[in-house]
Short mmCIF file of C-alpha atoms and ligand atoms in Angstrom, two decimals:
data_model
loop_
_atom_site.label_atom_id
_atom_site.label_comp_id
_atom_site.label_asym_id
_atom_site.label_seq_id
_atom_site.Cartn_x
_atom_site.Cartn_y
_atom_site.Cartn_z
CA MET A 1384 109.21 89.37 122.07
CA ASN A 1385 111.58 92.25 121.31
CA ILE A 1386 114.96 90.81 120.50
CA PRO A 1387 117.70 92.50 122.57
CA VAL A 1388 120.42 94.74 121.12
CA THR A 1389 123.94 95.51 122.32
CA ASN A 1390 126.56 98.22 122.04
CA ALA A 1391 129.41 95.74 122.48
CA LEU A 1392 131.29 94.85 119.32
CA HIS A 1393 134.11 92.39 119.49
CA GLU A 1394 137.18 93.58 117.61
CA THR A 1395 139.58 90.90 116.51
CA ALA A 1396 143.19 91.20 117.66
CA ASN A 1397 144.49 92.81 114.46
CA GLY A 1398 141.61 95.28 114.13
CA SER A 1399 140.07 93.48 111.17
CA ALA A 1400 136.46 92.24 111.00
CA LYS A 1401 134.36 92.63 114.11
CA ILE A 1402 133.05 89.36 115.45
CA LEU A 1403 129.29 88.93 115.67
CA ASP A 1404 129.19 86.83 118.82
CA GLY A 1405 126.18 84.52 118.64
CA ALA A 1406 126.77 83.22 122.15
CA LEU A 1407 126.51 86.73 123.61
CA ALA A 1408 123.39 87.61 121.62
CA ALA A 1409 121.76 84.26 122.41
CA GLN A 1410 122.46 84.70 126.12
CA ALA A 1411 120.70 88.08 126.08
CA VAL A 1412 117.65 86.46 124.47
CA ILE A 1413 117.71 83.55 126.92
CA HIS A 1414 117.93 85.95 129.86
CA GLU A 1415 114.83 87.87 128.72
CA LEU A 1416 112.92 84.65 128.13
CA SER A 1417 113.79 83.27 131.59
CA GLU A 1418 112.32 86.38 133.19
CA LYS A 1419 109.22 86.18 131.03
CA ILE A 1420 108.60 82.52 131.90
CA ALA A 1421 109.16 83.18 135.60
CA LYS A 1422 106.47 85.89 135.48
CA TYR A 1423 103.96 83.52 133.88
CA VAL A 1424 104.69 80.72 136.33
CA ASN A 1425 104.58 83.07 139.34
CA SER A 1426 101.16 84.23 138.18
CA GLY A 1427 99.89 80.64 138.35
CA LYS A 1428 100.23 79.60 134.71
CA ARG A 1429 101.63 76.21 133.76
CA LYS A 1430 105.19 75.98 132.40
CA PRO A 1431 105.75 76.01 128.62
CA ALA A 1432 106.50 72.55 127.20
CA LEU A 1433 108.54 71.35 124.23
CA THR A 1434 108.87 67.82 122.85
CA VAL A 1435 111.87 66.97 120.69
CA VAL A 1436 111.57 63.94 118.41
CA LEU A 1437 114.83 62.21 117.51
CA VAL A 1438 114.94 59.34 115.05
CA GLY A 1439 118.13 57.25 114.90
CA ASP A 1440 121.56 57.93 116.36
CA ASN A 1441 123.16 60.60 114.17
CA PRO A 1442 125.99 61.93 116.43
CA ALA A 1443 125.58 65.57 115.31
CA SER A 1444 121.82 65.39 115.96
CA GLU A 1445 122.52 64.00 119.43
CA VAL A 1446 124.64 67.11 120.19
CA TYR A 1447 122.01 69.51 118.84
CA VAL A 1448 119.20 67.84 120.78
CA LYS A 1449 121.23 67.83 123.98
CA ASN A 1450 121.86 71.59 123.63
CA LYS A 1451 118.16 72.25 123.03
CA ILE A 1452 117.07 70.23 126.06
CA LEU A 1453 119.73 71.88 128.27
CA THR A 1454 118.62 75.36 127.16
CA CYS A 1455 114.99 74.49 127.96
CA LYS A 1456 116.08 73.47 131.44
CA GLU A 1457 118.09 76.69 131.88
CA ILE A 1458 115.10 78.94 131.18
CA GLY A 1459 112.22 76.97 132.67
CA ILE A 1460 110.66 75.20 129.70
CA GLU A 1461 109.51 71.61 130.37
CA SER A 1462 111.12 69.39 127.77
CA GLN A 1463 110.92 65.77 126.80
CA LEU A 1464 112.87 63.77 124.26
CA ARG A 1465 111.06 61.11 122.24
CA ARG A 1466 113.51 58.70 120.69
CA TYR A 1467 112.76 56.38 117.80
CA ASP A 1468 114.92 53.61 116.45
CA LYS A 1469 116.70 54.44 113.17
CA ASN A 1470 114.50 51.87 111.42
CA ALA A 1471 111.23 53.31 112.78
CA SER A 1472 108.43 53.36 110.22
CA LYS A 1473 106.70 56.46 108.90
CA GLU A 1474 103.42 55.21 110.44
CA GLU A 1475 105.00 54.88 113.88
CA ILE A 1476 106.33 58.44 113.80
CA LEU A 1477 103.12 59.94 112.38
CA ALA A 1478 101.07 58.22 115.10
CA GLY A 1479 103.38 59.73 117.75
CA LEU A 1480 103.09 63.19 116.22
CA HIS A 1481 99.29 63.00 116.08
CA GLU A 1482 99.25 62.12 119.75
CA LEU A 1483 101.49 65.13 120.55
CA ASN A 1484 99.31 67.37 118.37
CA ARG A 1485 96.28 66.44 120.48
CA ASP A 1486 98.08 66.84 123.84
CA ALA A 1487 97.00 70.22 125.24
CA THR A 1488 99.97 70.30 127.65
CA ILE A 1489 102.53 70.39 124.79
CA ASP A 1490 103.25 73.78 123.18
CA GLY A 1491 105.99 72.89 120.74
CA ILE A 1492 107.03 69.87 118.70
CA LEU A 1493 110.40 69.69 116.99
CA VAL A 1494 111.49 66.84 114.74
CA GLN A 1495 115.28 66.87 114.64
CA LEU A 1496 116.64 66.81 111.08
CA PRO A 1497 117.98 65.08 109.12
CA LEU A 1498 115.70 62.05 109.27
CA PRO A 1499 116.95 58.65 108.10
CA ALA A 1500 116.74 58.36 104.31
CA HIS A 1501 113.77 55.93 104.27
CA LEU A 1502 111.48 58.51 105.93
CA PRO A 1503 109.59 61.22 103.97
CA THR A 1504 110.78 64.43 105.67
CA GLY A 1505 108.15 66.68 104.04
CA GLU A 1506 105.21 64.47 104.99
CA ILE A 1507 106.43 64.15 108.57
CA LEU A 1508 107.02 67.90 109.04
CA ASP A 1509 103.64 68.67 107.45
CA SER A 1510 101.88 66.44 110.00
CA ILE A 1511 102.93 68.68 112.93
CA ALA A 1512 100.06 70.99 113.99
CA PRO A 1513 101.03 74.45 112.66
CA ASP A 1514 100.44 76.07 116.08
CA LYS A 1515 103.06 73.69 117.60
CA ASP A 1516 105.53 73.84 114.70
CA VAL A 1517 108.34 75.59 116.60
CA ASP A 1518 110.81 74.94 113.78
CA GLY A 1519 108.56 77.02 111.50
CA LEU A 1520 108.91 74.59 108.60
CA HIS A 1521 105.22 73.71 108.04
CA PRO A 1522 104.00 75.16 104.69
CA TYR A 1523 101.35 77.12 106.62
CA ASN A 1524 104.01 78.88 108.68
CA LEU A 1525 106.32 79.39 105.69
CA GLY A 1526 103.30 80.93 103.93
CA LEU A 1527 102.76 83.35 106.82
CA LEU A 1528 106.43 84.30 106.68
CA PHE A 1529 106.27 85.17 102.98
CA ALA A 1530 102.96 87.01 103.50
CA GLY A 1531 104.65 89.11 106.18
CA VAL A 1532 102.28 87.89 108.91
CA PRO A 1533 103.72 87.20 112.41
CA GLY A 1534 103.97 83.50 113.21
CA LEU A 1535 106.37 80.67 113.87
CA GLN A 1536 109.40 81.35 111.67
CA PRO A 1537 112.31 78.97 110.99
CA CYS A 1538 114.86 79.29 113.78
CA THR A 1539 118.10 79.76 111.84
CA PRO A 1540 116.80 82.54 109.53
CA LYS A 1541 115.09 84.23 112.46
CA GLY A 1542 118.34 83.93 114.43
CA ILE A 1543 120.35 85.55 111.63
CA ILE A 1544 118.04 88.58 111.61
CA ALA A 1545 118.14 88.78 115.42
CA LEU A 1546 121.96 88.67 115.38
CA LEU A 1547 122.15 91.49 112.80
CA HIS A 1548 119.73 93.56 114.91
CA PHE A 1549 121.63 92.80 118.10
CA TYR A 1550 124.74 94.38 116.56
CA HIS A 1551 122.82 97.22 114.82
CA ILE A 1552 123.95 96.08 111.36
CA PRO A 1553 121.91 98.16 108.88
CA ILE A 1554 119.74 96.03 106.57
CA LYS A 1555 117.34 98.51 104.97
CA GLY A 1556 118.34 99.29 101.39
CA LYS A 1557 121.44 97.11 101.59
CA ASN A 1558 122.52 94.70 98.91
CA VAL A 1559 122.23 91.23 100.45
CA VAL A 1560 123.36 88.05 98.74
CA VAL A 1561 122.19 84.69 100.12
CA ILE A 1562 123.97 81.54 98.96
CA GLY A 1563 121.54 78.62 99.29
CA ARG A 1564 117.84 78.19 98.53
CA SER A 1565 116.75 75.50 101.00
CA ASN A 1566 113.40 75.74 102.82
CA LEU A 1567 115.37 75.49 106.07
CA VAL A 1568 117.70 78.47 105.59
CA GLY A 1569 118.15 80.12 102.18
CA LYS A 1570 114.56 80.86 101.12
CA PRO A 1571 113.19 81.96 104.51
CA VAL A 1572 116.19 84.14 105.36
CA ALA A 1573 115.82 85.83 101.97
CA GLY A 1574 112.12 86.42 102.75
CA LEU A 1575 112.90 87.92 106.16
CA LEU A 1576 115.63 90.15 104.73
CA LEU A 1577 113.23 91.37 102.06
CA GLN A 1578 110.77 92.33 104.79
CA GLN A 1579 113.58 94.37 106.34
CA ASP A 1580 113.81 96.31 103.04
CA ALA A 1581 117.03 94.74 101.83
CA THR A 1582 117.62 94.17 98.13
CA VAL A 1583 118.07 90.41 98.08
CA THR A 1584 119.75 88.12 95.56
CA ILE A 1585 119.39 84.36 96.11
CA CYS A 1586 122.18 82.21 94.66
CA HIS A 1587 122.39 78.43 94.43
CA SER A 1588 124.36 75.58 92.93
CA ARG A 1589 123.40 76.57 89.35
CA THR A 1590 124.18 80.29 89.73
CA GLU A 1591 126.70 81.60 87.22
CA ASN A 1592 129.48 84.03 88.22
CA LEU A 1593 128.78 83.32 91.88
CA SER A 1594 131.89 84.94 93.36
CA ALA A 1595 131.34 88.13 91.32
CA ILE A 1596 127.74 88.38 92.59
CA CYS A 1597 128.92 87.83 96.16
CA ARG A 1598 131.48 90.63 95.82
CA GLN A 1599 128.56 93.06 95.35
CA ALA A 1600 127.07 92.17 98.74
CA ASP A 1601 126.96 94.51 101.72
CA ILE A 1602 125.73 91.48 103.67
CA LEU A 1603 126.67 87.98 102.50
CA VAL A 1604 124.75 85.06 104.01
CA VAL A 1605 126.41 81.75 103.22
CA ALA A 1606 124.25 78.63 103.60
CA ALA A 1607 125.56 76.32 100.89
CA GLY A 1608 126.65 73.45 103.10
CA LYS A 1609 130.06 73.44 101.37
CA GLN A 1610 133.02 73.47 103.69
CA GLU A 1611 135.10 76.70 103.53
CA MET A 1612 133.82 77.52 100.04
CA VAL A 1613 133.88 81.32 100.40
CA GLY A 1614 137.32 82.92 100.35
CA LYS A 1615 138.53 86.50 100.40
CA ASP A 1616 137.97 87.00 96.67
CA TRP A 1617 134.22 86.56 97.22
CA VAL A 1618 133.86 89.35 99.75
CA LYS A 1619 133.59 93.12 99.30
CA PRO A 1620 135.91 94.91 101.75
CA GLY A 1621 133.94 95.93 104.83
CA ALA A 1622 131.02 93.58 104.10
CA CYS A 1623 129.15 91.70 106.82
CA VAL A 1624 129.64 87.94 106.38
CA VAL A 1625 127.17 85.53 108.02
CA ASP A 1626 128.40 81.94 107.94
CA VAL A 1627 125.59 79.42 108.43
CA GLY A 1628 127.53 76.27 107.50
CA ILE A 1629 128.52 73.66 110.05
CA HIS A 1630 131.07 70.98 109.19
CA ARG A 1631 132.56 68.62 111.74
CA LEU A 1632 136.11 67.62 110.84
CA LYS A 1633 137.95 64.78 112.47
CA ASP A 1634 141.16 66.38 113.74
CA ASN A 1635 143.82 63.96 114.89
CA SER A 1636 146.73 66.39 114.63
CA ASN A 1637 148.87 66.63 117.79
CA GLU A 1638 146.16 64.86 119.74
CA GLY A 1639 147.02 61.20 119.34
CA GLN A 1640 144.45 58.63 118.25
CA SER A 1641 142.72 58.28 121.58
CA LYS A 1642 142.20 62.02 122.08
CA SER A 1643 140.87 62.77 118.59
CA LYS A 1644 138.15 65.40 118.60
CA ALA A 1645 135.90 67.05 116.06
CA LYS A 1646 136.91 70.50 114.82
CA ILE A 1647 134.03 72.56 113.48
CA VAL A 1648 134.31 74.91 110.50
CA GLY A 1649 131.79 76.77 108.36
CA ASP A 1650 131.16 77.55 104.69
CA VAL A 1651 133.55 80.52 104.92
CA LEU A 1652 137.35 80.47 105.14
CA PHE A 1653 137.27 82.45 108.37
CA ASP A 1654 140.99 83.29 108.68
CA GLU A 1655 141.18 84.45 105.07
CA VAL A 1656 137.98 86.52 105.07
CA LYS A 1657 138.32 88.06 108.54
CA PRO A 1658 141.01 90.61 107.55
CA ILE A 1659 138.89 92.17 104.83
CA ALA A 1660 135.30 91.83 106.10
CA GLY A 1661 133.70 94.48 108.31
CA TYR A 1662 131.82 91.93 110.41
CA ILE A 1663 131.90 88.16 110.51
CA THR A 1664 130.17 85.35 112.42
CA PRO A 1665 132.44 82.64 113.83
CA VAL A 1666 131.78 78.89 113.53
CA PRO A 1667 131.14 77.65 116.13
CA GLY A 1668 129.72 80.44 118.31
CA GLY A 1669 127.81 82.34 115.65
CA VAL A 1670 124.54 81.46 113.94
CA GLY A 1671 124.20 78.06 115.66
CA LYS A 1672 123.79 79.65 119.09
CA MET A 1673 121.08 81.91 117.73
CA THR A 1674 119.22 78.95 116.22
CA VAL A 1675 118.74 77.40 119.66
CA ALA A 1676 117.73 80.75 121.19
CA MET A 1677 115.08 81.24 118.49
CA LEU A 1678 113.69 77.78 119.17
CA MET A 1679 113.07 79.00 122.71
CA VAL A 1680 111.48 82.22 121.40
CA ASN A 1681 109.19 80.18 119.15
CA THR A 1682 108.23 77.83 121.98
CA ILE A 1683 107.21 80.80 124.12
CA PHE A 1684 105.30 82.30 121.18
CA ALA A 1685 103.33 79.03 120.82
CA TYR A 1686 102.81 78.84 124.60
CA GLU A 1687 101.41 82.37 124.71
CA GLN A 1688 98.91 81.50 121.96
CA HIS A 1689 97.90 78.35 123.86
CA ILE A 1690 97.45 79.89 127.29
CA ALA A 1691 95.43 82.73 125.78
CA MET A 1692 92.90 80.25 124.33
P1 NAD B 193 120.91 72.23 101.85
O1 NAD B 193 121.91 71.22 101.38
O2 NAD B 193 119.49 71.86 102.00
O3 NAD B 193 120.95 73.47 100.84
C1 NAD B 193 122.16 73.98 100.36
C2 NAD B 193 121.87 75.04 99.32
O4 NAD B 193 123.10 75.56 98.87
C3 NAD B 193 121.12 74.52 98.10
O5 NAD B 193 120.06 75.39 97.83
C4 NAD B 193 122.15 74.54 96.98
O6 NAD B 193 121.60 74.96 95.75
C5 NAD B 193 123.17 75.55 97.46
N1 NAD B 193 124.52 75.16 97.06
C6 NAD B 193 125.11 73.96 97.26
N2 NAD B 193 126.34 73.97 96.74
C7 NAD B 193 126.52 75.20 96.21
C8 NAD B 193 127.59 75.81 95.50
N3 NAD B 193 128.74 75.18 95.25
N4 NAD B 193 127.42 77.08 95.11
C9 NAD B 193 126.26 77.74 95.35
N5 NAD B 193 125.23 77.21 96.01
C10 NAD B 193 125.36 75.95 96.43
O7 NAD B 193 121.52 72.83 103.19
P2 NAD B 193 120.80 73.69 104.35
O8 NAD B 193 119.95 72.81 105.15
O9 NAD B 193 120.25 74.93 103.80
O10 NAD B 193 122.07 74.03 105.26
C11 NAD B 193 123.19 74.73 104.74
C12 NAD B 193 124.33 74.68 105.73
O11 NAD B 193 123.92 75.31 106.92
C13 NAD B 193 124.77 73.28 106.14
O12 NAD B 193 126.16 73.30 106.35
C14 NAD B 193 124.06 73.04 107.43
O13 NAD B 193 124.74 72.13 108.27
C15 NAD B 193 124.08 74.43 108.01
N6 NAD B 193 123.01 74.71 108.97
C16 NAD B 193 123.37 75.37 110.07
C17 NAD B 193 122.41 75.72 111.00
C18 NAD B 193 122.84 76.48 112.20
O14 NAD B 193 122.11 76.52 113.18
N7 NAD B 193 123.99 77.15 112.16
C19 NAD B 193 121.08 75.40 110.79
C20 NAD B 193 120.73 74.76 109.61
C21 NAD B 193 121.71 74.42 108.69
#
């Protein structure tokens, strides 16, 4: 599908960085998808279907899965949650995935990460049929991405590109620095940015002179998984800063023990960077919202391949 664009840019109160609002962009995507699904269903086609596999009881995963299932409901995708005990064996999970692979009524399969430590994440992700791999993490789909062939692409990287497009942030020819080289975020987002004709530098935990490299970036994508690592000295004035990190902090201040709640921050010191950046994504309400929206886009992509068969 064509990802929507907007003319609305959210200025912060003091006129500093403009906020790239992931919730707004995601809602535009969701709206288009709802209409698309309604057209298919009204023409007599079955509904798209997604199965989410959750192993264990990681509280953050529970929140992510709940959001995914609710979004499916909102736009007309059938969804089911398959839960496994935290001690479930590899064999048990692989048998379940093979069954879902063979089920012609299921378009997408998503295994919520992280898996408990005793399970081999790579082997489990690789056992999902590539045409149902809506997280885009199967080596076949990652291969398509790097070959520049359309396919199922990882949701967070795809969401970052969609958010930049939504706000008309120029990418072509720009100097982009990505912090992080994971298969989930860093490597695929670098590949997608390269396809958009950016000049891309990938940094990681062994990179020397990291802050100096980041200061060269027109667009800085931070996916290091290190809480509030990037401060104002890392950012070129006017740069676009995309914060992928998610860290849940226990915040008991002023709340009393019983009312304690989790505060969420990113990999970027938002209040420090905001005054000098040109654009910045908030956490929460930035990249995370786009990740869920792209899962829906991928599920519809898989559905369209399946109903065309
Ligand atoms: P990961 O731990 O697999 O990879 C982190 C990468 O950052 C590694 O390649 C590592 O080399 C690099 N790194 C670590 N410390 C560094 C340092 N001090 N300096 C430079 N590089 C460093 O993490 P991931 O799965 O890629 O996720 C990264 C972050 O993004 C996490 O906070 C995660 O929770 C978040 N995340 C958010 C979304 C979303 O939807 N917003 C989706 C996926 C991941």
